[in-house]
Amino acid sequence: MLNDSPPLPKFKDLLTQKIFLGNKPSAELIAILTIYFVQGILALSRLAVSFFLKDELLLSPVQMSVIMGICSIPWMIKPLYGFISDSLPLFGYHRKPYIVLSGILGCTAWVCLGTVVHTSTTATIMIVLSSLSVAISDVIVDSIVVERARSESEAKIGSLQSLCWGSSAIGGLCTAYLSGLLLEYFTNRIVFLITALFPLMISSVAWLISEKPINKDDKKSNNTKYQLGQIRQAITQKAIWLPTAFIFVWHATPNAESAFFYFTTNELQFQPEFLGRVRLVTSLASLIGVWAFQRYLKTIPFRIMFSWGIFLSTALGMTTLLLVTHTNRLLGIDDHWFSLGDSLIITVIGQVLFMPILVLSTKLCPPGIEATFFALIMSVFNLGGTVSYALGSIMMKWLGITEHQFDSLWLLIIITNCSSLIPIFFINWLPDAKIEIEHSQSM
């Protein structure tokens, strides 16, 4: 009995290896995971926003798509928040105060949406502010993760980011079904007010982040001139800007999301509760995608991963035609079951492809400007998303698709899915093996 090891260390080892994917549990790690978890929880309001714009403000699919594009602008200028955070400390810190302020801003925006917003203009402003809140906290916590992930061994590569995005997926999973179910019993505005509580969780855990107060020497190495010099030195490297350009092209192909939302609610009569089930399935699928990447796919070269992923996602995206043309009914498959299965598979593929984007972006970041540069890469990704919404809006207008007219939706789906093959022609912009980047030590 004297040689038996105590059960507590065994439990800690199990927790570290199986739950935290090899990352040692700490107060800071719990705070980081909480922030990602809350970002997933905020999906609680996604359906409420869509129904608010559609039913209360009476917007068309094109108008909704335009507003969604506008609301992604805060994610396009993420480098600004990273630059400010890296260069201008608040109360002696580069990270913590910005996280606190982002939570307060998000709470305020959702409270306004739940009380005083009655026009599309004010709705757009408040949704933009809520998006800004999440974007700021996302930039800051991403920079912390990039700093920590830089020291990962080859065996652990991507483990911290998989853990973080797994936490976000769990957050989305917790509220996915509720996002539709709540709308069966409460108004959109009540859901907004419930959502307003969660950003405050981000503010409350910010002080658990491990960050030393800056001193005079730190200020010299974090001034604006130094930051700009580091950024300029980095973006001139072909090993950085070519993969970043690929990320943009991959995400900028047009999508039919807004038109499809109107089709499922107006044509197929899907109710909010069922759409909540779809959100539940997609959140679970995201979690499966994170697990699959971490367990089986993280060592696959970027080019091979994206080549197969693009072909698979395009082929699976075409299956939506069966739902739009009601062919699934001829096959004896109910609209609801078909939609659930289709969403599950497509989301898994999408999440598996997104994980190497995060790993690649981490590898591209020069030391000392993690917040700014990771945000820059992610903003290029989000700019691609805005272009995707804009192109989708133009095509919807061109094809005459409205809130009640879906005769050309099949053609829109074919065009958007075929266009998703375009990045294949630029696959050589991705690194084939290890990424070789020159990081200057002084400017």
Coordinates of C-alpha atoms in Angstrom, one line a residue:
M1 CA 0.0 0.0 0.0
L2 CA 2.9 2.3 0.7
N3 CA 3.9 2.1 -2.9
D4 CA 0.5 3.0 -4.3
S5 CA 0.5 6.5 -5.8
P6 CA -2.1 8.9 -4.5
P7 CA -5.2 9.2 -6.6
L8 CA -5.1 13.0 -6.9
P9 CA -2.0 13.3 -9.1
K10 CA -3.4 10.6 -11.3
F11 CA -6.6 12.6 -11.6
K12 CA -4.6 15.7 -12.4
D13 CA -2.7 13.9 -15.1
L14 CA -5.9 12.6 -16.6
L15 CA -7.4 16.0 -16.5
T16 CA -4.3 17.6 -18.2
Q17 CA -4.0 15.0 -20.9
K18 CA -7.6 14.1 -21.8
I19 CA -9.6 17.2 -20.9
F20 CA -7.1 20.0 -21.4
L21 CA -5.2 18.2 -24.3
G22 CA -1.9 18.4 -22.5
N23 CA -2.2 22.0 -21.3
K24 CA -1.6 22.4 -17.6
P25 CA -4.8 23.7 -15.8
S26 CA -4.4 27.2 -14.3
A27 CA -6.5 30.2 -13.4
E28 CA -5.4 31.9 -16.6
L29 CA -6.4 28.9 -18.8
I30 CA -9.8 28.8 -17.1
A31 CA -10.2 32.5 -17.8
I32 CA -9.2 32.1 -21.5
L33 CA -11.6 29.1 -21.9
T34 CA -14.4 31.1 -20.2
I35 CA -14.0 33.9 -22.8
Y36 CA -14.2 31.5 -25.7
F37 CA -17.1 29.7 -24.0
V38 CA -19.0 33.0 -23.7
Q39 CA -18.3 33.7 -27.3
G40 CA -20.0 30.5 -28.2
I41 CA -22.9 31.2 -25.8
L42 CA -23.6 34.5 -27.6
A43 CA -24.9 32.5 -30.5
L44 CA -28.1 32.4 -28.3
S45 CA -29.1 35.7 -30.0
R46 CA -28.4 34.7 -33.6
L47 CA -31.8 33.4 -34.5
A48 CA -33.5 36.2 -32.5
V49 CA -31.5 38.8 -34.6
S50 CA -32.5 37.1 -37.9
F51 CA -36.2 37.0 -36.9
F52 CA -36.1 40.5 -35.5
L53 CA -34.8 41.9 -38.8
K54 CA -37.2 39.7 -40.9
D55 CA -40.5 39.9 -38.9
E56 CA -40.3 43.1 -36.8
L57 CA -38.3 45.4 -39.1
L58 CA -39.7 43.7 -42.2
L59 CA -36.4 43.6 -44.1
S60 CA -35.9 41.6 -47.4
P61 CA -33.2 38.9 -47.9
V62 CA -31.0 41.4 -49.7
Q63 CA -31.4 44.0 -47.0
M64 CA -30.6 41.4 -44.3
S65 CA -27.6 40.2 -46.2
V66 CA -26.3 43.8 -46.5
I67 CA -26.8 44.4 -42.7
M68 CA -25.0 41.2 -41.9
G69 CA -22.2 42.4 -44.1
I70 CA -22.1 45.8 -42.4
C71 CA -22.1 44.1 -39.0
S72 CA -19.0 42.1 -39.9
I73 CA -17.0 45.4 -40.3
P74 CA -15.7 45.3 -36.7
W75 CA -14.1 42.0 -37.5
M76 CA -12.4 43.5 -40.6
I77 CA -10.6 46.1 -38.6
K78 CA -9.4 43.8 -35.8
P79 CA -5.8 44.8 -36.3
L80 CA -6.7 48.3 -35.0
Y81 CA -7.7 46.8 -31.7
G82 CA -4.6 44.6 -31.6
F83 CA -2.4 47.6 -32.5
I84 CA -4.0 49.7 -29.8
S85 CA -3.7 46.9 -27.2
D86 CA 0.0 46.3 -28.1
S87 CA 0.9 50.0 -28.2
L88 CA -1.3 51.8 -25.7
P89 CA -1.7 50.1 -22.2
L90 CA -4.6 51.0 -20.0
F91 CA -3.9 51.3 -16.2
G92 CA -0.5 49.7 -16.8
Y93 CA -1.7 46.6 -18.7
H94 CA -2.0 45.7 -22.4
R95 CA -4.7 43.1 -22.1
K96 CA -6.9 43.0 -19.0
P97 CA -8.6 46.4 -19.2
Y98 CA -9.6 46.0 -22.9
I99 CA -11.3 42.7 -22.1
V100 CA -13.2 44.3 -19.2
L101 CA -14.3 47.2 -21.5
S102 CA -15.4 44.8 -24.3
G103 CA -17.8 43.0 -21.9
I104 CA -19.3 46.3 -20.7
L105 CA -19.8 47.4 -24.3
G106 CA -21.5 44.1 -25.3
C107 CA -23.9 44.2 -22.4
T108 CA -24.9 47.8 -23.2
A109 CA -25.5 47.0 -26.9
W110 CA -27.8 44.0 -26.1
V111 CA -29.7 46.0 -23.5
C112 CA -30.4 48.7 -26.1
L113 CA -31.5 46.1 -28.7
G114 CA -33.9 44.7 -26.1
T115 CA -35.4 48.1 -25.2
V116 CA -35.0 51.2 -27.3
V117 CA -34.2 50.0 -30.9
H118 CA -37.1 50.3 -33.3
T119 CA -35.5 51.1 -36.7
S120 CA -33.2 49.3 -39.1
T121 CA -30.6 52.1 -38.6
T122 CA -30.4 51.8 -34.9
A123 CA -30.6 48.1 -35.0
T124 CA -27.6 48.0 -37.3
I125 CA -25.6 50.3 -35.0
M126 CA -26.3 48.2 -32.0
I127 CA -25.6 44.9 -33.7
V128 CA -22.3 46.4 -34.9
L129 CA -21.5 47.5 -31.3
S130 CA -22.3 44.0 -30.1
S131 CA -20.0 42.6 -32.8
L132 CA -17.3 45.1 -31.9
S133 CA -17.5 43.9 -28.3
V134 CA -16.9 40.3 -29.2
A135 CA -14.2 41.3 -31.8
I136 CA -12.2 43.2 -29.2
S137 CA -12.2 40.4 -26.6
D138 CA -11.5 37.9 -29.4
V139 CA -8.4 39.9 -30.5
I140 CA -7.0 40.1 -27.0
V141 CA -7.6 36.5 -26.0
D142 CA -6.3 35.3 -29.4
S143 CA -3.1 37.3 -28.8
I144 CA -2.7 35.6 -25.4
V145 CA -3.2 32.2 -27.0
V146 CA -0.8 32.9 -29.8
E147 CA 1.9 33.9 -27.2
R148 CA 1.3 30.6 -25.3
A149 CA 1.0 28.4 -28.4
R150 CA 4.3 29.7 -29.8
S151 CA 6.1 27.4 -27.3
E152 CA 4.2 24.3 -28.2
S153 CA 6.1 21.2 -29.2
E154 CA 5.5 19.5 -32.6
A155 CA 3.6 16.8 -30.7
K156 CA 1.3 19.4 -29.1
I157 CA 0.9 21.7 -32.1
G158 CA -2.6 23.1 -32.3
S159 CA -3.7 21.6 -28.9
L160 CA -4.3 24.9 -27.2
Q161 CA -6.2 26.4 -30.1
S162 CA -8.2 23.1 -30.4
L163 CA -9.0 23.4 -26.7
C164 CA -10.1 27.0 -27.0
W165 CA -12.3 26.4 -30.1
G166 CA -13.7 23.3 -28.4
S167 CA -14.7 25.6 -25.5
S168 CA -16.4 27.9 -27.9
A169 CA -18.2 25.0 -29.5
I170 CA -19.4 23.8 -26.1
G171 CA -20.7 27.3 -25.4
G172 CA -22.6 27.2 -28.6
L173 CA -23.8 23.7 -27.9
C174 CA -25.2 24.8 -24.5
T175 CA -27.4 27.5 -26.0
A176 CA -28.0 26.3 -29.5
Y177 CA -31.4 24.6 -28.9
L178 CA -32.4 27.4 -26.5
S179 CA -31.8 29.9 -29.2
G180 CA -34.9 28.6 -31.0
L181 CA -36.9 27.3 -28.0
L182 CA -36.8 30.7 -26.2
L183 CA -38.4 32.3 -29.3
E184 CA -41.4 30.0 -28.9
Y185 CA -42.2 31.5 -25.5
F186 CA -40.5 34.9 -25.4
T187 CA -40.1 37.9 -27.8
N188 CA -36.9 38.7 -29.6
R189 CA -36.3 41.5 -27.2
I190 CA -36.4 39.3 -24.1
V191 CA -33.8 37.0 -25.7
F192 CA -31.6 40.1 -26.3
L193 CA -31.9 41.1 -22.6
I194 CA -30.9 37.5 -21.6
T195 CA -28.0 37.7 -23.9
A196 CA -26.9 41.0 -22.3
L197 CA -25.9 39.1 -19.2
F198 CA -23.2 37.0 -20.7
P199 CA -20.7 39.7 -21.8
L200 CA -20.4 40.6 -18.2
M201 CA -18.8 37.1 -17.6
I202 CA -16.0 38.2 -19.9
S203 CA -15.3 41.3 -17.8
S204 CA -15.4 39.3 -14.6
V205 CA -12.7 36.8 -15.5
A206 CA -10.4 39.3 -17.2
W207 CA -8.4 39.8 -14.0
L208 CA -7.4 36.1 -13.9
I209 CA -5.3 36.6 -17.0
S210 CA -1.6 36.4 -16.0
E211 CA -0.1 39.7 -17.1
K212 CA 2.8 41.7 -15.6
P213 CA 2.4 45.5 -15.3
I214 CA 4.5 47.3 -17.9
N215 CA 7.6 49.3 -17.0
K216 CA 9.7 51.9 -18.8
D217 CA 11.7 49.3 -20.7
D218 CA 8.5 47.6 -21.9
K219 CA 7.3 51.0 -23.2
K220 CA 10.3 51.4 -25.4
S221 CA 9.8 48.1 -27.1
N222 CA 6.0 48.6 -27.5
N223 CA 5.9 52.1 -29.0
T224 CA 4.0 52.9 -32.2
K225 CA 7.1 53.2 -34.4
Y226 CA 8.4 49.8 -33.3
Q227 CA 5.0 48.1 -33.9
L228 CA 4.7 49.6 -37.4
G229 CA 8.2 48.6 -38.2
Q230 CA 7.6 45.0 -37.1
I231 CA 4.4 44.9 -39.2
R232 CA 6.1 46.3 -42.3
Q233 CA 8.9 43.8 -42.0
A234 CA 6.5 40.9 -41.7
I235 CA 4.0 41.7 -44.5
T236 CA 6.8 42.1 -47.0
Q237 CA 7.7 38.4 -46.6
K238 CA 6.3 36.2 -49.3
A239 CA 6.0 33.4 -46.8
I240 CA 3.4 35.5 -44.9
W241 CA 1.4 37.4 -47.5
L242 CA 0.8 34.5 -49.9
P243 CA -0.9 32.2 -47.3
T244 CA -2.8 35.3 -46.0
A245 CA -4.1 36.0 -49.6
F246 CA -5.2 32.4 -49.9
I247 CA -7.2 32.7 -46.6
F248 CA -9.0 35.7 -48.2
V249 CA -9.8 34.0 -51.5
W250 CA -11.0 30.9 -49.6
H251 CA -13.5 32.9 -47.5
A252 CA -14.6 35.4 -50.2
T253 CA -16.6 33.2 -52.5
P254 CA -20.3 34.2 -52.5
N255 CA -22.8 32.5 -50.2
A256 CA -26.6 32.0 -50.1
E257 CA -27.0 32.1 -46.4
S258 CA -29.6 34.9 -46.1
A259 CA -31.7 33.6 -49.0
F260 CA -31.7 30.1 -47.5
F261 CA -32.8 31.4 -44.1
Y262 CA -35.9 33.0 -45.8
F263 CA -36.5 29.8 -47.8
T264 CA -36.5 27.6 -44.7
T265 CA -38.8 29.9 -42.7
N266 CA -41.2 31.2 -45.4
E267 CA -41.3 28.3 -47.8
L268 CA -40.6 25.3 -45.6
Q269 CA -42.2 26.9 -42.6
F270 CA -39.4 25.8 -40.2
Q271 CA -40.2 27.2 -36.7
P272 CA -37.7 28.8 -34.3
E273 CA -37.7 25.7 -32.1
F274 CA -36.6 23.5 -35.0
L275 CA -34.0 26.0 -36.1
G276 CA -32.7 25.8 -32.6
R277 CA -32.3 22.1 -33.1
V278 CA -30.3 22.8 -36.3
R279 CA -28.1 25.2 -34.2
L280 CA -27.7 22.4 -31.7
V281 CA -26.6 19.9 -34.4
T282 CA -24.2 22.4 -36.0
S283 CA -22.6 23.2 -32.6
L284 CA -22.2 19.5 -31.9
A285 CA -20.7 19.2 -35.4
S286 CA -18.2 22.0 -34.7
L287 CA -17.1 20.1 -31.6
I288 CA -16.7 16.9 -33.6
G289 CA -14.7 18.9 -36.2
V290 CA -12.3 20.2 -33.5
W291 CA -11.9 16.7 -32.1
A292 CA -11.3 15.1 -35.5
F293 CA -8.7 17.7 -36.4
Q294 CA -6.8 17.4 -33.0
R295 CA -7.1 13.6 -33.0
Y296 CA -6.4 12.6 -36.6
L297 CA -5.7 15.4 -39.0
K298 CA -3.4 18.0 -37.4
T299 CA -0.3 16.5 -39.0
I300 CA -1.7 16.5 -42.6
P301 CA 0.0 19.2 -44.7
F302 CA -2.0 22.4 -45.4
R303 CA -2.3 21.8 -49.2
I304 CA -3.6 18.3 -48.9
M305 CA -6.0 19.3 -46.1
F306 CA -7.5 22.2 -48.1
S307 CA -7.6 20.4 -51.4
W308 CA -9.7 17.5 -50.1
G309 CA -11.7 19.8 -47.8
I310 CA -12.7 22.1 -50.7
F311 CA -13.8 19.3 -53.0
L312 CA -15.8 17.6 -50.2
S313 CA -17.5 20.8 -49.0
T314 CA -18.5 21.7 -52.6
A315 CA -19.9 18.3 -53.2
L316 CA -21.8 18.3 -50.0
G317 CA -23.0 21.8 -50.5
M318 CA -24.7 20.7 -53.7
T319 CA -26.9 18.3 -51.7
T320 CA -28.9 21.5 -50.7
L321 CA -30.4 21.4 -54.2
L322 CA -32.4 18.3 -53.1
L323 CA -34.0 20.4 -50.4
V324 CA -34.6 23.5 -52.5
T325 CA -36.1 21.4 -55.4
H326 CA -38.1 19.2 -52.9
T327 CA -36.4 16.1 -54.4
N328 CA -35.8 14.9 -50.9
R329 CA -39.5 14.4 -50.5
L330 CA -39.6 12.1 -53.6
L331 CA -36.8 10.1 -51.9
G332 CA -39.0 9.8 -48.8
I333 CA -36.8 12.1 -46.6
D334 CA -38.6 14.7 -44.5
D335 CA -37.4 18.3 -44.9
H336 CA -36.5 18.5 -41.2
W337 CA -34.5 15.4 -41.1
F338 CA -32.7 16.2 -44.4
S339 CA -31.8 19.7 -43.1
L340 CA -30.4 18.3 -39.8
G341 CA -28.2 15.7 -41.5
D342 CA -27.0 18.1 -44.2
S343 CA -26.1 20.7 -41.6
L344 CA -24.2 18.2 -39.5
I345 CA -21.9 16.9 -42.2
I346 CA -21.2 20.3 -43.8
T347 CA -20.4 21.9 -40.5
V348 CA -17.9 19.1 -39.5
I349 CA -16.0 19.7 -42.8
G350 CA -16.1 23.5 -42.3
Q351 CA -14.7 23.3 -38.8
V352 CA -12.0 20.8 -39.8
L353 CA -10.9 23.3 -42.5
F354 CA -11.0 26.2 -40.1
M355 CA -8.6 24.7 -37.5
P356 CA -5.6 24.7 -39.8
I357 CA -6.3 28.3 -40.6
L358 CA -5.8 29.1 -36.9
V359 CA -2.6 27.0 -36.7
L360 CA -1.3 28.6 -39.9
S361 CA -2.1 32.1 -38.6
T362 CA -0.3 31.4 -35.3
K363 CA 2.8 30.3 -37.1
L364 CA 2.8 33.5 -39.3
C365 CA 2.8 35.9 -36.3
P366 CA 6.1 37.7 -35.4
P367 CA 7.0 37.8 -31.7
G368 CA 6.0 41.1 -29.9
I369 CA 3.1 42.0 -32.1
E370 CA 0.9 38.9 -31.7
A371 CA -2.3 40.8 -31.0
T372 CA -1.9 43.1 -34.0
F373 CA -0.7 40.5 -36.5
F374 CA -3.0 37.6 -35.7
A375 CA -5.8 40.2 -35.8
L376 CA -4.6 41.3 -39.2
I377 CA -4.7 37.8 -40.6
M378 CA -8.1 37.2 -39.1
S379 CA -9.4 40.5 -40.4
V380 CA -8.4 39.4 -43.9
F381 CA -10.4 36.2 -43.2
N382 CA -13.4 38.3 -42.1
L383 CA -13.0 40.8 -45.0
G384 CA -13.4 37.7 -47.2
G385 CA -16.6 37.0 -45.3
T386 CA -17.9 40.5 -46.0
V387 CA -17.1 40.2 -49.7
S388 CA -18.9 36.8 -49.6
Y389 CA -22.1 38.4 -48.2
A390 CA -21.8 41.3 -50.7
L391 CA -21.4 39.0 -53.7
G392 CA -24.3 36.9 -52.4
S393 CA -26.5 40.0 -52.1
I394 CA -25.7 41.0 -55.7
M395 CA -26.5 37.6 -57.0
M396 CA -29.8 37.5 -55.1
K397 CA -30.8 40.8 -56.6
W398 CA -29.7 39.7 -60.1
L399 CA -31.7 36.4 -59.8
G400 CA -34.8 38.2 -58.4
I401 CA -34.8 36.3 -55.1
T402 CA -37.0 37.9 -52.5
E403 CA -38.7 36.9 -49.2
H404 CA -41.4 35.0 -51.1
Q405 CA -39.8 34.3 -54.5
F406 CA -37.4 31.4 -54.6
D407 CA -37.7 30.1 -58.1
S408 CA -34.0 30.9 -58.8
L409 CA -32.6 29.7 -55.5
W410 CA -31.4 26.5 -57.1
L411 CA -29.3 28.5 -59.5
L412 CA -27.9 30.6 -56.7
I413 CA -26.8 27.5 -54.8
I414 CA -25.1 26.0 -57.9
I415 CA -23.2 29.3 -58.6
T416 CA -22.1 29.7 -54.9
N417 CA -21.0 26.1 -54.6
C418 CA -19.1 26.1 -57.9
S419 CA -17.4 29.3 -56.9
S420 CA -16.1 27.6 -53.8
L421 CA -13.8 25.6 -56.0
I422 CA -11.9 28.8 -57.0
P423 CA -9.4 28.6 -54.1
I424 CA -8.1 25.3 -55.6
F425 CA -6.3 27.3 -58.3
F426 CA -4.4 29.1 -55.6
I427 CA -3.5 26.1 -53.4
N428 CA 0.2 26.6 -54.0
W429 CA 0.1 29.8 -52.0
L430 CA -0.1 27.6 -48.9
P431 CA 3.1 26.3 -47.4
D432 CA 3.9 22.7 -48.4
A433 CA 5.9 21.9 -45.3
K434 CA 7.4 24.0 -42.5
I435 CA 6.9 27.8 -42.6
E436 CA 10.2 29.7 -42.7
I437 CA 9.7 33.3 -41.5
E438 CA 12.3 35.9 -40.7
H439 CA 11.6 37.7 -37.4
S440 CA 13.7 40.7 -36.7
Q441 CA 14.9 41.1 -33.1
S442 CA 15.3 44.9 -33.3
M443 CA 14.2 47.7 -35.4

